[in-house]
Amino acid sequence: MLDHTTKDKDRVPPGQRLTEGFPVLHYGEVPYYRDMSKWDFRVFGLVEEELTISYKDFMVLPRQAFKNDIHCVTTWSKLDNVWEGVAVSTVMEKVRRKPEARYVMLHAEGGWTTNLPLEDFLAETSFFGIKHNGELLTPEHGYPVRMVVPHLYFWKSAKWLRGVELMAHDKPGFWERNGYHMYGDPWREERYDFD
Ligand SMILES: Nc1nc2c(c(=O)[nH]1)N[C@H]1C(S)=C(S)[C@@H](COP(=O)(O)O)O[C@H]1N2
Ligand SMILES: [Mo]
């Protein structure tokens, strides 16, 4: 298990409080998939050749176990999450990135997006989550695949992830256009961009 929980005495970032539950938060509707033959996962933008992975092929990619703490901008934090997921490198080694690529836009089902630097996306702590605490992700928590980027506020962890777009320049995603911070480091309280 790759344990990325902080070893610090203070594991809870400023302005956060602990929850034992697992709140559900998102904008828009939960997708309830019936036919997974229509689901695919794309890597596009600044790559030599775009990649499309079917649901079947995604589900047989090698997985790893990860442990981490998550921090939502609405002030709840949840410690010691155990996940099963696919390392970002397992997917990204299938494409050749163009050298200009420095940011990514994560694209979720229904058009929801969030942006982050390429380096943060490629961090070994980031992964494509499939199970949480031993169970398949529920529809509400992002089934079948969600991004997990535990070192940034949890809104960067796109549920119902369908694609990753590599970009030369940073661009705001859905919440970032609506006032959330472009980066979102919980330890620096980068909650909103107007403060
Ligand atoms: N596709 C999608 N992913 C999303 C969101 C969303 O609105 N749409 N909301 C984000 C926000 S603001 C948070 S706090 C987390 C919540 O994840 P959870 O519902 O599994 O706790 O999902 C993030 N991922
Ligand atoms: Mo959030």
Coordinates of C-alpha atoms and ligand atoms in Angstrom, one line a residue:
M1 CA 0.0 0.0 0.0
L2 CA 1.3 3.4 -0.9
D3 CA 0.6 5.4 2.3
H4 CA 0.4 9.1 1.5
T5 CA -1.1 10.3 4.7
T6 CA 1.0 12.9 6.4
K7 CA 3.2 11.8 9.3
D8 CA 2.9 15.3 10.8
K9 CA 1.3 15.6 14.2
D10 CA -1.2 18.0 12.7
R11 CA -2.8 16.2 9.9
V12 CA -5.7 18.6 9.4
P13 CA -5.1 21.8 7.3
P14 CA -6.1 25.2 8.7
G15 CA -9.8 25.9 8.7
Q16 CA -10.8 22.2 8.3
R17 CA -12.6 19.8 10.7
L18 CA -12.8 16.1 10.7
T19 CA -15.7 14.0 9.5
E20 CA -16.2 10.3 9.9
G21 CA -18.8 10.2 7.1
F22 CA -18.2 10.6 3.4
P23 CA -20.3 13.6 2.3
V24 CA -21.5 13.7 -1.3
L25 CA -20.9 17.0 -3.1
H26 CA -21.1 18.0 -6.8
Y27 CA -22.8 20.2 -9.3
G28 CA -25.4 18.7 -11.5
E29 CA -26.7 15.1 -11.8
V30 CA -25.3 11.8 -10.9
P31 CA -24.8 9.6 -14.0
Y32 CA -26.3 6.2 -13.6
Y33 CA -24.7 4.1 -16.3
R34 CA -26.5 1.2 -17.9
D35 CA -24.4 0.3 -20.9
M36 CA -20.7 0.5 -20.2
S37 CA -19.9 -0.2 -23.9
K38 CA -20.5 3.5 -24.5
W39 CA -18.1 4.6 -21.8
D40 CA -14.5 5.4 -22.8
F41 CA -11.6 7.2 -21.3
R42 CA -9.6 9.6 -23.5
V43 CA -6.2 11.3 -23.3
F44 CA -6.1 14.1 -25.8
G45 CA -4.8 17.6 -26.5
L46 CA -1.0 18.0 -26.5
V47 CA -0.1 14.3 -27.2
E48 CA 1.4 12.8 -30.3
E49 CA -1.5 10.5 -30.7
E50 CA -4.8 10.6 -28.8
L51 CA -5.6 7.6 -26.6
T52 CA -9.0 6.0 -26.1
I53 CA -9.4 3.2 -23.5
S54 CA -12.7 1.2 -23.4
Y55 CA -14.3 0.4 -20.0
K56 CA -13.2 -3.3 -20.4
D57 CA -9.6 -2.3 -21.0
F58 CA -9.6 0.2 -18.2
M59 CA -10.9 -2.3 -15.7
V60 CA -8.0 -4.7 -16.4
L61 CA -5.3 -2.1 -16.0
P62 CA -2.9 -3.0 -13.1
R63 CA -4.1 -1.4 -9.9
Q64 CA -2.5 -0.3 -6.7
A65 CA -3.6 0.4 -3.1
F66 CA -3.3 4.0 -1.9
K67 CA -4.0 5.5 1.5
N68 CA -4.5 9.2 1.9
D69 CA -6.3 12.1 3.6
I70 CA -8.8 14.3 1.7
H71 CA -9.7 17.9 2.3
C72 CA -12.9 19.5 0.9
V73 CA -13.0 23.3 0.5
T74 CA -16.3 23.3 2.3
T75 CA -14.2 22.6 5.4
W76 CA -14.5 18.8 6.0
S77 CA -11.5 16.5 6.0
K78 CA -11.6 12.7 6.0
L79 CA -8.5 10.8 7.1
D80 CA -7.1 7.4 6.2
N81 CA -9.0 6.7 3.0
V82 CA -7.9 3.4 1.5
W83 CA -8.4 3.2 -2.3
E84 CA -7.8 0.9 -5.1
G85 CA -6.9 2.6 -8.3
V86 CA -4.7 2.9 -11.4
A87 CA -1.5 4.9 -11.2
V88 CA -1.5 7.9 -13.5
S89 CA 1.7 6.7 -15.0
T90 CA 0.1 3.4 -16.0
V91 CA -2.2 5.4 -18.4
M92 CA 0.2 8.1 -19.3
E93 CA 3.0 5.8 -20.4
K94 CA 0.7 4.8 -23.3
V95 CA 0.9 8.3 -24.8
R96 CA 3.8 10.6 -25.9
R97 CA 3.3 14.0 -24.4
K98 CA 4.2 17.0 -26.4
P99 CA 6.9 19.1 -24.7
E100 CA 4.6 22.2 -24.5
A101 CA 2.1 20.3 -22.3
R102 CA 2.2 21.9 -18.8
Y103 CA -1.4 21.8 -17.5
V104 CA -4.3 19.4 -17.7
M105 CA -8.0 19.8 -17.8
L106 CA -9.9 16.9 -16.3
H107 CA -13.2 16.2 -18.1
A108 CA -16.0 14.5 -16.3
E109 CA -19.3 13.1 -17.6
G110 CA -21.7 15.8 -18.6
G111 CA -19.0 18.4 -19.3
W112 CA -17.9 19.3 -15.8
T113 CA -14.2 20.2 -15.7
T114 CA -11.3 21.1 -13.4
N115 CA -7.8 22.2 -14.1
L116 CA -4.4 21.5 -12.5
P117 CA -0.7 21.7 -13.4
L118 CA 0.6 18.6 -15.3
E119 CA 3.2 18.1 -12.5
D120 CA 0.4 17.7 -9.9
F121 CA -1.5 15.3 -12.1
L122 CA 1.6 13.2 -12.6
A123 CA 2.5 13.2 -8.9
E124 CA 2.8 9.7 -7.6
T125 CA 0.2 10.5 -5.0
S126 CA -2.4 11.1 -7.8
F127 CA -4.4 8.2 -9.3
F128 CA -7.6 7.1 -11.0
G129 CA -9.7 5.7 -8.2
I130 CA -12.0 2.7 -8.6
K131 CA -12.6 1.5 -5.1
H132 CA -12.9 3.4 -1.8
N133 CA -12.5 1.6 1.6
G134 CA -13.0 -1.8 0.0
E135 CA -16.1 -1.0 -2.1
L136 CA -16.6 -0.1 -5.7
L137 CA -17.3 3.7 -6.0
T138 CA -21.0 4.3 -5.6
P139 CA -22.6 6.3 -8.4
E140 CA -22.7 9.4 -6.1
H141 CA -18.9 9.1 -5.4
G142 CA -17.9 8.8 -9.0
Y143 CA -18.4 5.3 -10.4
P144 CA -16.7 3.9 -12.4
V145 CA -13.6 6.1 -12.3
R146 CA -12.7 9.2 -10.4
M147 CA -9.6 11.3 -10.2
V148 CA -8.0 11.4 -6.8
V149 CA -5.5 14.3 -6.1
P150 CA -5.2 14.3 -2.3
H151 CA -2.7 17.1 -2.0
L152 CA -5.2 19.6 -3.5
Y153 CA -8.7 20.5 -2.3
F154 CA -11.1 17.7 -3.2
W155 CA -12.9 19.6 -5.9
K156 CA -9.9 18.8 -8.1
S157 CA -10.7 15.1 -7.7
A158 CA -13.1 14.8 -10.7
K159 CA -15.8 12.2 -10.3
W160 CA -17.1 10.3 -13.3
L161 CA -13.8 11.1 -15.1
R162 CA -13.9 10.5 -18.8
G163 CA -10.9 12.3 -20.2
V164 CA -7.7 14.2 -19.6
E165 CA -6.7 17.1 -21.9
L166 CA -3.1 18.2 -22.0
M167 CA -2.7 21.9 -22.4
A168 CA 0.1 24.5 -22.8
H169 CA -1.5 27.1 -20.6
D170 CA -3.7 27.0 -17.5
K171 CA -7.4 27.5 -18.0
P172 CA -10.1 27.6 -15.4
G173 CA -12.4 24.6 -15.0
F174 CA -16.0 24.7 -13.7
W175 CA -15.5 25.8 -10.1
E176 CA -12.4 27.8 -11.0
R177 CA -14.6 29.9 -13.4
N178 CA -16.9 30.4 -10.5
G179 CA -14.4 31.9 -8.1
Y180 CA -12.5 28.8 -6.8
H181 CA -8.7 29.0 -6.7
M182 CA -6.8 28.0 -9.8
Y183 CA -4.5 25.7 -7.7
G184 CA -6.2 24.9 -4.4
D185 CA -3.5 23.9 -1.9
P186 CA -5.4 23.1 1.4
W187 CA -2.2 23.8 3.5
R188 CA -2.1 27.4 2.2
E189 CA -5.9 27.7 2.3
E190 CA -6.1 28.5 -1.4
R191 CA -9.9 28.3 -1.4
Y192 CA -11.1 31.2 -3.6
D193 CA -9.3 33.4 -6.1
F194 CA -10.8 36.6 -4.9
D195 CA -9.2 36.5 -1.4
Ligands
LIG1 N1 -17.7 15.4 -12.0 C1 -17.6 16.1 -10.9 N2 -16.6 15.8 -10.0 C2 -16.6 16.5 -8.9 C3 -17.5 17.5 -8.5 C4 -18.5 17.8 -9.5 O1 -19.4 18.7 -9.3 N3 -18.5 17.1 -10.6 N4 -17.4 18.2 -7.4 C5 -16.1 18.2 -6.7 C6 -16.2 18.6 -5.3 S1 -16.5 20.3 -5.1 C7 -15.9 17.8 -4.3 S2 -15.8 18.4 -2.7 C8 -15.7 16.3 -4.5 C9 -16.7 15.6 -3.6 O2 -16.5 14.2 -3.7 P1 -17.5 13.2 -2.9 O3 -18.9 13.5 -3.3 O4 -17.0 11.8 -3.4 O5 -17.2 13.5 -1.5 O6 -15.9 15.9 -5.8 C10 -15.4 16.8 -6.7 N5 -15.6 16.2 -8.0
MO2 MO -16.1 20.7 -2.8

